XYZ file of C-alpha atoms in Angstrom:
494
model
C 117.595 65.221 -66.743
C 115.330 62.934 -64.747
C 114.633 64.291 -61.274
C 112.908 62.841 -58.212
C 111.867 64.954 -55.268
C 110.646 63.303 -52.065
C 107.821 64.615 -49.889
C 107.397 62.907 -46.527
C 103.812 62.640 -45.311
C 103.456 63.202 -41.550
C 100.056 64.873 -41.746
C 97.539 65.433 -44.538
C 98.688 69.040 -44.838
C 102.038 67.733 -46.128
C 100.356 66.972 -49.471
C 100.369 70.733 -50.097
C 104.169 70.533 -50.414
C 103.738 68.606 -53.677
C 102.640 71.832 -55.368
C 106.164 73.197 -54.901
C 107.486 70.501 -57.259
C 104.716 70.523 -59.881
C 104.249 72.816 -62.869
C 100.767 74.442 -62.560
C 100.099 73.342 -66.153
C 99.767 69.783 -64.799
C 97.671 70.399 -61.691
C 93.889 70.375 -61.266
C 92.607 72.540 -58.446
C 91.199 69.538 -56.558
C 94.291 67.308 -56.911
C 95.516 67.730 -53.335
C 92.004 67.272 -51.955
C 91.664 64.007 -53.910
C 94.981 62.680 -52.590
C 94.041 63.512 -49.014
C 90.653 61.886 -49.314
C 91.615 58.655 -51.082
C 95.189 58.020 -49.926
C 95.639 60.145 -46.839
C 98.083 58.982 -44.185
C 98.416 55.498 -45.656
C 101.259 56.929 -47.713
C 104.367 57.922 -45.781
C 106.344 59.163 -48.768
C 105.487 60.616 -52.176
C 108.227 60.792 -54.805
C 107.668 63.312 -57.630
C 109.300 62.134 -60.871
C 109.808 64.323 -63.965
C 109.939 63.894 -66.886
C 107.917 60.708 -67.239
C 107.017 59.547 -70.744
C 103.672 57.839 -70.391
C 102.892 55.655 -73.412
C 99.129 56.160 -73.373
C 99.402 59.936 -73.218
C 102.045 59.894 -75.977
C 99.744 57.804 -78.180
C 97.082 60.526 -77.819
C 99.627 63.317 -78.139
C 100.753 62.311 -81.629
C 97.245 61.938 -83.059
C 95.779 65.050 -81.424
C 97.825 67.438 -79.233
C 100.816 67.676 -81.585
C 98.503 69.157 -84.227
C 97.295 72.089 -82.089
C 98.329 75.736 -82.304
C 98.680 75.756 -78.534
C 101.836 73.952 -77.467
C 101.391 70.860 -75.298
C 104.446 69.177 -73.736
C 105.099 65.472 -74.262
C 106.340 64.958 -70.726
C 104.218 63.884 -67.761
C 104.764 63.804 -64.023
C 104.640 60.566 -62.084
C 103.765 60.556 -58.381
C 105.018 57.421 -56.626
C 103.346 56.583 -53.304
C 105.095 54.485 -50.667
C 103.730 52.884 -47.525
C 107.075 53.462 -45.748
C 109.574 56.296 -45.553
C 112.434 54.186 -46.897
C 110.723 53.786 -50.314
C 110.637 49.982 -50.164
C 106.883 49.322 -50.242
C 105.306 50.839 -53.356
C 101.547 51.377 -53.037
C 100.996 52.650 -56.557
C 101.459 55.669 -58.771
C 99.534 58.459 -60.465
C 100.461 60.313 -63.659
C 99.718 63.967 -64.390
C 99.197 65.095 -67.999
C 99.699 68.607 -69.469
C 96.197 68.699 -70.966
C 93.216 70.940 -70.229
C 92.022 72.027 -66.789
C 90.104 69.292 -65.024
C 91.743 66.584 -67.194
C 95.284 66.496 -65.813
C 94.878 63.336 -63.755
C 95.921 60.379 -65.925
C 96.655 56.809 -64.879
C 95.872 55.738 -61.339
C 97.702 52.462 -60.810
C 97.116 51.469 -57.184
C 96.952 48.199 -55.328
C 93.330 47.873 -54.162
C 93.909 47.304 -50.432
C 94.758 50.998 -50.091
C 91.549 52.234 -51.744
C 88.690 49.804 -51.052
C 86.630 50.193 -47.897
C 84.593 46.974 -48.099
C 85.386 43.299 -48.543
C 85.456 42.675 -52.277
C 86.690 40.103 -54.790
C 88.639 41.578 -57.702
C 90.194 40.700 -61.050
C 93.853 41.596 -60.578
C 96.966 41.316 -62.731
C 100.646 42.109 -62.362
C 101.870 45.524 -63.469
C 105.614 46.126 -63.769
C 106.759 49.490 -62.483
C 110.338 50.551 -63.331
C 111.905 53.066 -60.971
C 115.529 54.105 -61.226
C 116.699 50.861 -62.785
C 114.794 48.596 -60.398
C 111.484 46.843 -60.962
C 108.477 46.661 -58.648
C 105.361 44.557 -59.241
C 101.966 46.055 -58.464
C 98.937 43.755 -58.352
C 96.020 45.824 -59.583
C 93.370 46.529 -62.194
C 94.425 49.275 -64.657
C 92.627 52.605 -64.357
C 92.777 55.972 -66.070
C 90.791 59.195 -66.027
C 89.344 60.241 -69.362
C 91.106 62.929 -71.354
C 87.930 64.263 -72.984
C 88.733 64.967 -76.641
C 90.600 61.960 -77.993
C 89.077 59.458 -75.604
C 85.968 59.459 -73.446
C 84.464 56.988 -70.983
C 83.867 54.160 -73.477
C 87.451 54.297 -74.783
C 88.865 54.258 -71.249
C 86.617 51.358 -70.161
C 87.660 49.377 -73.250
C 91.331 50.235 -72.668
C 91.218 49.136 -69.014
C 89.657 45.765 -69.884
C 92.183 45.116 -72.669
C 95.092 46.214 -70.468
C 93.863 43.862 -67.721
C 93.987 40.908 -70.114
C 97.472 41.954 -71.305
C 98.680 41.985 -67.675
C 97.470 38.403 -67.106
C 97.816 36.610 -70.456
C 100.811 36.884 -72.787
C 98.747 36.219 -75.903
C 97.018 39.635 -75.715
C 98.858 42.817 -76.794
C 99.261 45.869 -74.564
C 97.321 48.357 -76.669
C 97.668 52.069 -75.985
C 94.706 54.391 -75.683
C 95.595 56.118 -78.962
C 95.777 52.781 -80.769
C 92.304 51.871 -79.500
C 90.965 55.203 -80.801
C 92.436 54.395 -84.226
C 90.928 50.874 -84.164
C 87.362 52.180 -83.816
C 85.272 51.873 -86.972
C 83.796 55.315 -87.751
C 80.052 55.598 -88.284
C 79.950 58.176 -91.091
C 81.572 60.971 -89.045
C 84.957 61.924 -87.642
C 86.257 60.100 -84.579
C 88.134 63.044 -82.998
C 86.828 64.960 -81.087
C 85.099 61.880 -79.776
C 81.390 61.667 -79.029
C 81.659 58.221 -77.514
C 81.292 54.662 -78.768
C 78.373 52.345 -79.345
C 78.291 48.864 -77.838
C 78.972 47.395 -81.254
C 81.982 49.665 -81.875
C 83.435 48.475 -78.556
C 82.716 44.903 -79.604
C 84.578 45.465 -82.889
C 87.643 46.698 -80.988
C 87.590 43.516 -78.884
C 87.210 41.456 -82.050
C 90.200 43.163 -83.669
C 92.216 42.581 -80.489
C 91.767 38.803 -80.794
C 88.643 38.150 -78.714
C 85.281 36.624 -79.564
C 83.039 39.256 -77.958
C 79.434 38.856 -76.860
C 77.063 41.841 -76.714
C 74.190 41.500 -74.252
C 71.147 43.757 -74.395
C 68.458 44.031 -71.758
C 65.917 41.200 -72.134
C 62.356 42.331 -71.450
C 61.242 38.728 -70.814
C 63.958 38.281 -68.188
C 65.282 41.672 -67.009
C 67.510 39.918 -64.459
C 69.440 38.051 -67.163
C 71.915 40.848 -67.909
C 72.655 41.174 -64.188
C 73.119 37.408 -63.813
C 75.425 37.278 -66.836
C 77.465 40.246 -65.620
C 78.088 38.643 -62.227
C 78.862 35.259 -63.785
C 81.426 36.654 -66.240
C 83.148 38.769 -63.578
C 83.186 35.748 -61.237
C 84.944 33.981 -64.130
C 87.769 36.527 -64.069
C 86.478 38.287 -67.195
C 86.139 42.071 -66.835
C 83.342 43.523 -68.945
C 82.408 46.897 -70.367
C 78.973 47.999 -69.196
C 76.865 50.719 -70.791
C 74.269 52.847 -69.002
C 72.276 54.228 -71.921
C 70.120 56.567 -69.848
C 73.293 58.242 -68.535
C 75.219 58.097 -71.833
C 78.058 56.468 -69.929
C 80.302 53.382 -70.011
C 82.313 51.713 -67.226
C 84.384 48.597 -66.674
C 83.253 46.055 -64.081
C 86.268 44.651 -62.267
C 84.978 42.778 -59.221
C 82.146 41.787 -56.915
C 81.052 42.775 -53.450
C 79.970 40.195 -50.913
C 77.038 37.903 -51.648
C 74.664 38.921 -48.875
C 71.122 37.508 -48.842
C 68.665 40.127 -47.638
C 65.348 39.784 -45.756
C 66.957 38.304 -42.645
C 69.659 35.720 -42.196
C 67.618 32.612 -43.019
C 68.357 31.960 -46.677
C 66.000 28.981 -46.844
C 63.141 31.192 -45.673
C 64.071 33.814 -48.222
C 64.181 31.308 -51.068
C 60.797 29.864 -50.122
C 59.103 33.200 -49.388
C 60.763 36.064 -51.266
C 62.957 34.755 -54.042
C 61.235 33.344 -57.136
C 62.885 30.355 -58.770
C 64.638 30.552 -62.119
C 62.809 29.752 -65.331
C 63.765 29.203 -68.962
C 61.886 29.328 -72.230
C 61.165 26.199 -74.267
C 59.180 26.362 -77.523
C 57.629 29.652 -76.485
C 56.632 28.411 -73.028
C 58.140 29.441 -69.703
C 59.349 26.449 -67.660
C 59.811 26.918 -63.908
C 62.548 25.130 -61.939
C 63.540 24.789 -58.282
C 66.876 26.580 -58.851
C 67.971 29.911 -57.428
C 71.160 31.358 -58.933
C 73.716 32.792 -56.521
C 73.895 35.982 -58.595
C 70.642 37.004 -56.844
C 72.534 37.546 -53.600
C 75.059 40.113 -54.844
C 74.048 43.610 -53.802
C 77.164 45.420 -55.013
C 79.769 45.330 -57.759
C 83.180 46.974 -58.127
C 83.558 49.336 -61.064
C 86.277 51.436 -62.622
C 84.561 54.645 -63.672
C 86.802 57.210 -65.327
C 85.170 59.994 -63.329
C 86.274 58.457 -60.028
C 89.207 56.776 -58.353
C 89.494 53.025 -59.078
C 87.593 50.244 -57.288
C 84.416 52.263 -56.717
C 81.278 50.496 -55.480
C 77.954 50.414 -57.321
C 74.923 49.026 -55.514
C 71.526 47.556 -56.283
C 69.990 50.533 -54.489
C 71.594 53.944 -54.383
C 73.061 54.617 -50.912
C 72.207 57.738 -48.968
C 74.621 60.373 -50.202
C 75.920 63.276 -48.132
C 75.499 66.745 -49.620
C 79.274 67.237 -49.983
C 79.980 63.658 -51.108
C 81.264 63.744 -54.683
C 82.835 60.266 -54.558
C 79.748 58.044 -54.274
C 78.718 56.481 -57.576
C 75.409 58.184 -58.489
C 73.935 55.210 -60.367
C 72.876 51.671 -59.481
C 73.993 48.585 -61.359
C 70.417 47.616 -62.378
C 70.668 50.677 -64.671
C 73.179 48.783 -66.822
C 71.429 47.803 -70.068
C 74.349 46.788 -72.319
C 77.256 44.436 -71.677
C 80.232 43.818 -73.951
C 82.056 40.641 -72.916
C 85.485 39.796 -74.412
C 85.567 35.990 -74.549
C 88.453 33.734 -75.536
C 88.155 33.050 -79.269
C 87.395 29.318 -78.917
C 84.595 29.694 -76.379
C 81.361 29.000 -78.237
C 78.811 28.639 -75.444
C 77.775 31.847 -73.695
C 76.360 32.338 -70.221
C 72.797 32.325 -71.559
C 73.421 28.985 -73.284
C 74.799 27.363 -70.128
C 72.040 28.814 -67.961
C 69.323 27.357 -70.186
C 71.060 23.986 -70.561
C 71.570 23.642 -66.800
C 68.010 24.644 -65.922
C 66.684 22.190 -68.513
C 68.934 19.499 -67.035
C 67.569 20.116 -63.530
C 64.015 20.090 -64.836
C 64.615 16.800 -66.693
C 66.351 15.011 -63.787
C 64.370 16.420 -60.874
C 64.659 13.288 -58.736
C 68.457 13.164 -59.071
C 68.929 16.857 -58.270
C 66.437 17.175 -55.419
C 65.900 20.709 -54.284
C 65.633 23.547 -53.887
C 69.222 24.223 -54.960
C 71.436 27.273 -55.300
C 73.423 27.279 -58.553
C 76.644 29.135 -59.345
C 77.777 29.459 -62.973
C 81.302 30.471 -63.983
C 84.121 29.902 -66.464
C 87.537 28.562 -65.457
C 90.682 27.526 -67.253
C 91.192 23.765 -67.226
C 94.652 24.134 -65.680
C 93.432 26.380 -62.879
C 90.512 24.052 -62.199
C 92.845 21.063 -61.915
C 94.994 23.048 -59.466
C 91.900 23.673 -57.356
C 90.900 19.993 -57.482
C 94.410 18.911 -56.532
C 94.352 21.143 -53.438
C 91.118 19.684 -52.032
C 91.598 17.771 -48.790
C 90.176 14.284 -49.349
C 90.825 12.925 -45.853
C 87.411 13.964 -44.533
C 85.512 12.351 -47.423
C 86.567 8.981 -48.872
C 84.496 9.531 -52.038
C 86.531 12.618 -52.934
C 89.534 10.466 -53.822
C 87.613 8.917 -56.734
C 86.092 12.261 -57.754
C 89.487 14.000 -57.707
C 90.971 11.249 -59.870
C 88.109 11.514 -62.379
C 88.304 15.310 -62.610
C 92.087 15.555 -62.876
C 92.067 12.847 -65.584
C 89.137 14.402 -67.465
C 89.955 15.622 -70.962
C 88.937 19.263 -71.144
C 89.306 22.247 -73.488
C 91.369 25.263 -72.416
C 88.330 26.861 -70.751
C 85.350 25.106 -69.194
C 81.967 26.212 -67.965
C 81.240 25.015 -64.428
C 77.990 24.928 -62.481
C 78.208 24.276 -58.752
C 74.964 23.299 -57.042
C 74.379 23.392 -53.288
C 71.413 22.826 -51.044
C 70.201 26.029 -49.430
C 71.553 24.879 -46.062
C 74.982 23.988 -47.437
C 75.261 27.225 -49.429
C 74.637 29.347 -46.333
C 77.200 27.590 -44.115
C 80.250 29.526 -42.946
C 82.264 27.134 -45.118
C 79.885 26.419 -48.034
C 79.691 22.948 -49.549
C 79.099 21.994 -53.200
C 76.668 19.043 -53.493
C 76.415 18.769 -57.285
C 78.683 19.713 -60.170
C 78.451 20.001 -63.950
C 81.425 20.737 -66.203
C 80.531 21.814 -69.725
C 82.620 21.897 -72.893
C 82.828 25.626 -73.680
C 83.803 24.836 -77.289
C 80.686 22.758 -77.950
C 78.214 23.734 -80.658
C 75.140 25.596 -79.439
C 72.863 22.938 -80.974
C 74.308 20.245 -78.683
C 71.522 19.710 -76.080
C 73.794 18.245 -73.367
C 77.396 19.430 -73.852
C 78.545 18.253 -70.431
C 81.861 16.502 -69.793
C 81.334 15.651 -66.134
C 78.104 15.470 -64.149
C 77.839 14.677 -60.440
C 74.306 14.613 -59.043
C 73.758 15.329 -55.333
C 72.421 11.760 -54.934
C 75.858 10.281 -55.715
C 75.443 9.356 -59.394
C 78.326 10.440 -61.641
C 78.246 10.628 -65.430
C 81.283 11.217 -67.614
C 81.142 11.866 -71.352
C 84.038 10.605 -73.476
C 83.858 10.647 -77.283
C 80.077 11.221 -77.106
C 79.690 8.101 -74.935
C 78.240 8.596 -71.440
C 79.699 6.445 -68.668
C 77.814 6.237 -65.374
C 79.386 5.197 -62.087
C 78.140 4.976 -58.533
C 79.624 3.459 -55.405
C 77.395 1.294 -53.272
C 77.041 4.002 -50.665
C 76.987 6.769 -53.281
C 79.668 9.348 -54.076
C 79.262 12.305 -51.750
C 80.714 15.336 -53.492
C 80.922 17.727 -50.506
C 83.563 19.939 -52.183
C 84.506 23.517 -51.288
C 83.480 26.126 -53.892
C 86.005 27.028 -56.604
C 87.760 30.279 -55.632
C 90.704 30.886 -57.979
C 89.334 33.428 -60.473
C 89.194 36.440 -58.170
C 91.378 37.858 -55.401
C 89.690 38.705 -52.110
C 90.662 42.099 -50.676
C 90.010 43.409 -47.145
C-alpha cells in the first residue's frame, strides 16, 4: 500500500527524522547533509512517499539489476519538498534508488529559485508531478545523479537534454535512461557496464531521437569559437551536451550567468583597449571586423553535472574554493572542448555559418553599419519572435510602427537566426537598445552567401528579401530601430 509520512522542518536538525521513515538500503551516508546544505529551511515540510515506481530507474532495472544474483527492489522512495506546512506549494522532489552505496540519489526535480544563489537565465520546461490524484506543475530543468554501471555522466547529460525538449515540445518523445542506453551504437565492445560515450555516440542518439545534431570540436585557429557557439545555442533555448576530454567527463549546459564586462565599468574603453574584434577566414586569409560578440562578456554558465545538485555554476576562472567545500564545480568552462548540439531537423545553417555570414556582411557594408558594434547571435521560433515584436511599445518611436508591421508580416521558417547589433553605448545602458537587426533563413543552403530575410542597418536603411528579390525602403528621416533586445528564450531567476 502507498504510504506518505510527513516530516515538518522547524530546524535543520529535523532532517534527521527522515531516516526513521527510510530503509537504509536507499540512503547514502551524506544524504541528510546534502539536504541541509542545498535546501535547508526553505522547505517547511517533507513528505516521504513509498513505494514510488520511477520510470527511469525501472528502465535500468530490467536491463541490468534484474539479472543480478543480489536482489534489488523495483520500488523507490520519493521525497516531496514543500515551501509551506499545508503542502500547497511544491518546491520539487528527490527520488532514492535501492542501488549501490553512494549511488542512491536519483532524480532531483527542483524549481531553480530554491537552489541558485546568483542571477541566472535558464532553459526551463513544465514537469507534471502527480501526488495522490492531484497534479502539480514544476518549472525546471530535469536532473539526475548517475547510477554508475548502466549509465554514467554522458548518458545522464544526454538524457537531461532530451527530457528538457520533451517537456517543452510535444514532437519529442520522453525517453527513459534505459532506452537511451539501448540506443547507443556499440564500438566493438559491450555497453554494460558502461565506460562512457564518445561525442559521436551522443550525436547518434540525438539523431535517432529526431534531431539534426551538430558536433563542435575545439578550433585551434579560433579557440573562442566553441565558447561563442555554446553561449549562442544556450541563449537560443537549446541545451547542449559538453565534453571535457581532459577530465573524461560530460555535462549538460542549461543556462547562462550574467553578462558582466570586466576591466572596469566602461565597456567602450574595454572594447577599444582590451577586447580584440572578431575576425573570419576568407580564402585562407583572416579578415578583421569592428564587431565584438556579446558572448565575450559572459563569465559564468549554468550546468547540470551528475556529481552535483542541479543548476551549478561554472566560471571562466576557477573561484577560490574552501577546504571543506565539495559543492563548487572544480573545472572552468574554457576546458570544454566538445559540444553536441541537438538542432531541429530543418535547421541547416549552424552558428558558425551565421557568424561568418554576419561578419562578412559588416565588413562589406562598413559605412551602413558604422561601429564599433556589439553583436548578439541566437535562434528563435518565428511564432515566439512575432510575439516579442507585437509586445514592443511603439509610442516612443514612430518608425517602430513600420518596422513592427514588416516583421510581423515577414514570411519566415519555423526557426530563424537573429543577429542584434548595438553600439557600445547602447549595449551598456541599463535598458539596452538594438540599433541594427538581421533575420536569417535557418533552412537556407550553406552555399547561399546572403541568406537574410530582413536587414535593418543602424543608419535607417531596411532591406527585405522576398522570393530572392531584395526590396529596400527608407523613410526620409530614416527608420530608427531602437528596439529592446529579444528575451523570450530563457527564464530569468533571482
